Amino acid sequence: MKALRKVTSGKGTLQLEEMAKPTPQHGNVLLKVKAAGICGTDIHIMQDEFPHQVPVTLGHEVAGEIVKLGPGVHSWSVGDKVITESYFSVCGQCEYCRGGRPNLCTDRRSIGSAVDGGMAEFVEVPAVNLHKIPDHVSWTAAALTEPLACTVHALNQVRIQPGEWVVISGPGPMGLLALQVARAAGGKVIMLGITQDAERLKAAQKLGASSVINVEATDYEAVVSQIVEMTEGGAPVVLECSGAGPSASLLFDVVRKRGRYGQIGLYGKSIPVNMDMVCYKELVVTGTNASIPSAWTRALTLLEDGAVTDEAVVSGVWSLENWEDAFKTVIAKGALKVMLGETSK
């Protein structure tokens, strides 16, 4: 089978390789991959900015069809359409695993970074991690469940109340998913972006943002004043989804006193930010690492009910053979969510 692999350490070093199709081991299943999303984490792995083992097949946002059951699997059938949580294994014994937070397990091994992932024709995953795809949910929407579960987990931390203003910086795939989850919770959303994000800001408008602001279109103080005035003294909730240092600084300036700051984007490096604002404003600052199992249930419900849609988020599906064009498109912000799999491109 074909698989997109990070073959050695160092920047780049991705190759499409032929490798043996896995035989599912005890408790596992083999999926025929229908769609695998390219995540910012995959870009960070490509650039050696995120922990991973080599060689490894990339891809942790996966939707597929079961084609083979390993020994001991009785609750699933060949032909079932499923998504898979991204953890291949955790210890199951630490305080985090036992407390329902396997995302924090020190021994966690995830597909796409520590174990071969879904940017391949087939992938082996544990049956215990599977969720059935609702009948009317498409393959591309289903492959969004992993980033959507991460978003749900992040927004659970900031606890949006109906009617609250939520400022989201970064109208990429995670930002647009956060917008939809925030609106489903009753929040009123202001989406921030830069000039390069013009089409993404239009997508945010289509998805129900109350306002979109190009922060490069005017001077910094004017942007801050505009947001503070619109939110009547500062936003109760701000979400950083861009992974850009200046974005974090801006959000610290527009969040109100005793507000909640949620970090969703990854920077891949240290950034300068004025943490004194946490004290001066008595802020609650939260971050999230991947997702927890309960967030997947909520994510699937949002997709099934139509509260979250893939239409404005997914730009298309590229073939594995065209992976280089797909990655270049993501890096250049030439599209929103790009997927590899059975293709339209």
Coordinates of C-alpha atoms in Angstrom, one line a residue:
M1 CA 0.0 0.0 0.0
K2 CA 1.0 3.7 -0.4
A3 CA 1.8 5.7 2.7
L4 CA 3.0 9.3 3.3
R5 CA 5.9 8.9 5.8
K6 CA 8.3 11.1 7.7
V7 CA 11.4 8.9 7.0
T8 CA 14.2 10.7 9.0
S9 CA 14.6 13.5 11.4
G10 CA 15.1 17.0 10.0
K11 CA 12.9 19.5 8.1
G12 CA 11.0 18.0 5.3
T13 CA 12.0 14.4 4.7
L14 CA 8.5 13.3 3.8
Q15 CA 8.1 10.6 1.2
L16 CA 5.3 8.6 -0.4
E17 CA 6.4 5.0 0.1
E18 CA 5.2 1.5 -0.7
M19 CA 4.8 -0.6 2.4
A20 CA 3.1 -3.8 3.5
K21 CA -0.6 -3.6 4.4
P22 CA -1.0 -4.1 8.2
T23 CA -2.5 -7.2 9.6
P24 CA -4.7 -6.1 12.6
Q25 CA -3.5 -7.5 15.9
H26 CA -5.6 -8.5 18.9
G27 CA -8.2 -5.9 19.7
N28 CA -7.5 -3.9 16.5
V29 CA -9.1 -3.4 13.2
L30 CA -7.9 -2.5 9.7
L31 CA -9.5 0.6 8.1
K32 CA -9.6 1.5 4.4
V33 CA -8.9 5.2 4.7
K34 CA -11.5 7.4 3.0
A35 CA -10.3 10.8 4.2
A36 CA -7.4 12.0 6.4
G37 CA -7.1 15.6 7.3
I38 CA -3.9 17.6 7.2
C39 CA -3.5 19.2 10.6
G40 CA -1.2 22.0 11.7
T41 CA 0.5 19.3 13.8
D42 CA 1.4 17.4 10.6
I43 CA 3.1 20.6 9.3
H44 CA 5.0 20.9 12.6
I45 CA 6.1 17.3 12.3
M46 CA 7.3 17.9 8.8
Q47 CA 9.3 20.9 10.1
D48 CA 10.6 19.0 13.2
E49 CA 8.7 21.3 15.5
F50 CA 6.5 18.6 17.2
P51 CA 7.6 15.4 19.0
H52 CA 7.4 12.3 16.8
Q53 CA 9.2 9.1 16.0
V54 CA 10.7 8.2 12.7
P55 CA 9.9 6.5 10.4
V56 CA 6.2 7.1 10.8
T57 CA 3.2 7.5 8.6
L58 CA 1.5 10.9 9.2
G59 CA -2.2 11.5 9.8
H60 CA -4.4 11.4 12.9
E61 CA -7.7 12.9 11.5
V62 CA -9.1 9.7 10.0
A63 CA -12.4 8.4 8.6
G64 CA -12.6 5.0 7.0
E65 CA -14.4 1.7 6.5
I66 CA -13.5 -1.5 8.4
V67 CA -12.1 -4.1 6.1
K68 CA -10.7 -6.6 8.5
L69 CA -11.1 -7.5 12.2
G70 CA -8.3 -8.5 14.5
P71 CA -8.7 -11.4 17.0
G72 CA -10.9 -10.5 19.9
V73 CA -13.0 -7.8 18.1
H74 CA -16.7 -8.7 18.3
S75 CA -18.5 -5.3 18.6
W76 CA -17.7 -4.2 15.0
S77 CA -18.3 -5.6 11.5
V78 CA -16.5 -5.5 8.2
G79 CA -18.1 -2.7 6.2
D80 CA -18.8 -0.4 9.2
K81 CA -18.1 3.3 8.5
V82 CA -16.1 4.7 11.5
I83 CA -13.9 7.4 12.8
T84 CA -11.1 6.7 15.3
E85 CA -9.7 8.6 18.3
S86 CA -6.1 9.4 17.8
Y87 CA -4.5 7.5 20.8
F88 CA -3.1 4.2 19.8
S89 CA -2.2 3.3 23.3
V90 CA -2.1 4.8 26.9
C91 CA -1.1 3.2 30.1
G92 CA -4.6 3.0 31.5
Q93 CA -3.3 3.2 35.1
C94 CA -2.1 6.7 35.8
E95 CA -4.2 9.4 37.5
Y96 CA -5.0 11.0 34.1
C97 CA -6.1 7.8 32.4
R98 CA -8.2 6.8 35.4
G99 CA -9.7 10.3 35.6
G100 CA -10.9 10.3 32.0
R101 CA -8.0 12.4 30.6
P102 CA -5.9 9.9 28.6
N103 CA -4.7 12.9 26.6
L104 CA -2.3 13.7 29.5
C105 CA -0.9 10.2 29.9
T106 CA 2.9 10.3 29.9
D107 CA 2.9 7.0 28.0
R108 CA 0.4 8.1 25.4
R109 CA 1.3 7.0 21.8
S110 CA -0.8 8.6 19.0
I111 CA -1.3 7.6 15.4
G112 CA 0.5 9.9 13.0
S113 CA 3.3 10.8 15.4
A114 CA 4.4 7.7 17.5
V115 CA 2.5 5.0 15.5
D116 CA 1.7 4.8 11.8
G117 CA -1.3 7.0 11.0
G118 CA -4.0 7.6 8.4
M119 CA -2.2 9.2 5.5
A120 CA -2.1 5.9 3.8
E121 CA -4.5 3.5 1.9
F122 CA -5.0 1.5 5.1
V123 CA -4.4 2.0 8.8
E124 CA -4.6 -0.3 11.9
V125 CA -6.3 1.2 15.0
P126 CA -7.7 -0.1 18.3
A127 CA -11.4 -1.1 18.1
V128 CA -12.0 0.5 21.4
N129 CA -11.3 3.9 19.9
L130 CA -13.9 3.7 17.1
H131 CA -17.1 5.7 16.7
K132 CA -19.8 5.0 14.1
I133 CA -20.3 7.7 11.5
P134 CA -24.0 8.8 11.4
D135 CA -25.7 7.8 8.2
H136 CA -26.0 11.3 6.7
V137 CA -22.5 12.5 7.7
S138 CA -20.1 12.6 4.8
W139 CA -16.5 11.2 4.8
T140 CA -15.0 14.7 4.9
A141 CA -17.3 15.8 7.7
A142 CA -16.5 12.6 9.6
A143 CA -12.7 13.2 9.2
L144 CA -13.3 16.6 10.9
T145 CA -14.4 14.9 14.1
E146 CA -10.9 14.8 15.6
P147 CA -10.2 18.6 15.3
L148 CA -13.8 19.2 16.3
A149 CA -13.3 17.1 19.4
C150 CA -10.2 19.1 20.2
T151 CA -12.2 22.3 19.8
V152 CA -15.1 21.0 22.0
H153 CA -12.6 20.1 24.7
A154 CA -11.0 23.5 24.5
L155 CA -14.3 25.4 24.7
N156 CA -15.5 23.2 27.6
Q157 CA -12.6 24.8 29.5
V158 CA -13.7 28.4 29.0
R159 CA -17.4 27.7 29.6
I160 CA -19.2 30.1 27.3
Q161 CA -22.5 31.3 28.6
P162 CA -25.4 32.2 26.3
G163 CA -25.2 35.8 25.1
E164 CA -21.5 36.2 25.9
W165 CA -19.1 37.8 23.4
V166 CA -16.3 35.5 22.2
V167 CA -13.3 36.9 20.2
I168 CA -11.6 34.3 18.1
S169 CA -8.2 35.1 16.5
G170 CA -7.3 32.9 13.5
P171 CA -10.0 32.0 10.9
G172 CA -8.3 28.8 9.9
P173 CA -10.0 25.4 10.2
M174 CA -9.7 25.3 14.1
G175 CA -11.0 28.9 14.3
L176 CA -14.0 28.2 12.1
L177 CA -14.8 25.1 14.1
A178 CA -14.4 27.1 17.3
L179 CA -16.8 29.7 15.9
Q180 CA -19.5 27.0 15.2
V181 CA -19.1 25.4 18.6
A182 CA -19.2 28.8 20.3
R183 CA -22.4 29.7 18.5
A184 CA -23.9 26.4 19.4
A185 CA -23.2 27.4 23.1
G186 CA -25.0 30.7 22.5
G187 CA -22.0 32.9 22.1
K188 CA -21.7 36.0 19.9
V189 CA -18.5 35.7 17.9
I190 CA -16.1 38.3 16.6
M191 CA -13.5 36.7 14.2
L192 CA -10.1 38.3 13.8
G193 CA -7.7 37.7 10.9
I194 CA -5.2 39.4 8.7
T195 CA -5.2 40.5 5.0
Q196 CA -4.1 37.1 3.8
D197 CA -7.2 35.7 5.5
A198 CA -9.7 37.6 3.4
E199 CA -11.5 34.5 2.1
R200 CA -11.4 32.8 5.5
L201 CA -13.0 35.9 7.1
K202 CA -15.8 35.6 4.4
A203 CA -16.3 32.0 5.5
A204 CA -16.6 33.1 9.1
Q205 CA -19.3 35.5 8.1
K206 CA -21.2 32.7 6.3
L207 CA -20.9 30.6 9.5
G208 CA -22.6 33.2 11.6
A209 CA -19.8 35.5 13.0
S210 CA -21.4 38.7 14.3
S211 CA -18.4 40.6 13.1
V212 CA -15.1 40.0 11.3
I213 CA -12.1 42.3 11.6
N214 CA -9.0 42.5 9.5
V215 CA -6.5 43.5 12.2
E216 CA -4.0 44.7 9.6
A217 CA -6.5 47.2 8.0
T218 CA -6.0 49.8 10.7
D219 CA -3.6 50.6 13.5
Y220 CA -3.4 48.4 16.6
E221 CA -4.9 50.8 19.1
A222 CA -7.9 51.3 16.8
V223 CA -8.5 47.6 16.6
V224 CA -8.4 47.2 20.4
S225 CA -10.7 50.2 20.9
Q226 CA -13.2 48.8 18.3
I227 CA -13.3 45.4 20.0
V228 CA -13.6 46.8 23.6
E229 CA -16.4 49.1 22.5
M230 CA -18.3 46.4 20.7
T231 CA -18.1 44.0 23.6
E232 CA -18.9 46.8 26.1
G233 CA -15.7 46.8 28.1
G234 CA -13.8 43.8 26.7
A235 CA -14.7 40.2 25.7
P236 CA -15.6 37.7 28.5
V237 CA -14.0 34.9 26.4
V238 CA -11.1 35.0 23.9
L239 CA -9.7 32.1 21.9
E240 CA -6.3 32.0 20.2
C241 CA -6.5 29.7 17.2
S242 CA -3.8 31.2 14.9
G243 CA -0.6 30.1 16.5
A244 CA 0.9 33.6 15.9
G245 CA 2.5 35.5 18.8
P246 CA 1.1 38.9 18.0
S247 CA -2.4 37.3 18.1
A248 CA -1.9 36.3 21.8
S249 CA -0.8 39.8 22.7
L250 CA -3.9 41.3 21.1
L251 CA -6.2 39.0 22.9
F252 CA -4.7 39.8 26.3
D253 CA -5.5 43.5 25.4
V254 CA -9.1 42.9 24.4
V255 CA -10.2 40.4 27.1
R256 CA -12.1 42.0 30.0
K257 CA -11.1 41.8 33.6
R258 CA -11.8 38.4 35.1
G259 CA -12.2 37.1 31.5
R260 CA -11.2 33.6 30.1
Y261 CA -8.4 33.2 27.7
G262 CA -8.3 29.8 25.8
Q263 CA -5.2 28.7 23.9
I264 CA -6.0 26.4 21.0
G265 CA -3.3 27.2 18.4
L266 CA 0.3 25.8 18.6
Y267 CA 3.3 28.1 18.0
G268 CA 6.0 25.5 17.5
K269 CA 8.3 27.8 19.5
S270 CA 8.5 30.1 22.4
I271 CA 6.8 33.5 22.0
P272 CA 7.0 36.8 23.9
V273 CA 3.8 37.7 25.7
N274 CA 3.1 40.1 28.6
M275 CA 2.0 37.6 31.3
D276 CA 1.6 40.4 33.8
M277 CA -1.8 40.9 32.2
V278 CA -2.9 37.7 33.8
C279 CA -2.4 39.3 37.2
Y280 CA -3.6 42.8 36.4
K281 CA -6.9 41.5 34.9
E282 CA -7.2 38.4 37.1
L283 CA -7.6 36.2 34.0
V284 CA -8.3 32.5 33.8
V285 CA -6.0 31.1 31.2
T286 CA -6.6 27.6 29.9
G287 CA -4.9 25.4 27.3
T288 CA -5.8 22.0 26.0
N289 CA -3.8 19.1 24.7
A290 CA -5.7 17.1 22.0
S291 CA -9.1 15.8 23.3
I292 CA -10.8 13.5 25.8
P293 CA -13.2 10.7 25.0
S294 CA -16.4 12.6 26.1
A295 CA -15.5 15.4 23.6
W296 CA -15.9 13.0 20.7
T297 CA -19.5 12.2 21.7
R298 CA -20.3 15.9 21.7
A299 CA -18.5 16.5 18.4
L300 CA -20.4 13.7 16.7
T301 CA -23.7 15.1 18.0
L302 CA -22.9 18.6 16.7
L303 CA -22.1 17.1 13.2
E304 CA -25.2 14.9 13.2
D305 CA -27.5 17.8 14.3
G306 CA -26.0 20.1 11.7
A307 CA -24.8 22.6 14.3
V308 CA -21.3 22.2 12.8
T309 CA -20.8 21.7 9.0
D310 CA -17.9 20.9 6.9
E311 CA -19.1 22.9 3.9
A312 CA -17.2 26.1 4.6
V313 CA -14.3 24.4 6.3
V314 CA -13.2 21.6 3.9
S315 CA -11.6 22.8 0.7
G316 CA -11.3 19.4 -0.9
V317 CA -9.6 16.0 -1.0
W318 CA -6.3 15.5 -2.7
S319 CA -4.9 12.1 -3.6
L320 CA -2.0 10.6 -1.8
E321 CA 0.1 11.0 -5.0
N322 CA -0.6 14.7 -4.9
W323 CA 0.4 15.1 -1.3
E324 CA 3.1 17.7 -2.1
D325 CA 0.6 20.0 -3.7
A326 CA -1.8 19.5 -0.8
F327 CA 0.9 20.4 1.9
K328 CA 2.1 23.4 -0.1
T329 CA -1.5 24.6 -0.3
V330 CA -1.9 24.3 3.5
I331 CA 1.3 26.1 4.2
A332 CA 0.5 28.9 1.8
K333 CA -3.0 29.3 3.3
G334 CA -4.4 28.6 -0.2
A335 CA -7.2 26.6 1.3
L336 CA -8.9 25.8 4.6
K337 CA -9.0 22.1 5.7
V338 CA -7.3 19.9 3.1
M339 CA -7.6 16.2 3.2
L340 CA -5.9 13.2 1.6
G341 CA -7.8 10.2 0.5
E342 CA -10.3 9.1 -2.1
T343 CA -10.2 12.2 -4.1
S344 CA -11.8 15.1 -5.8
K345 CA -8.4 16.7 -6.7

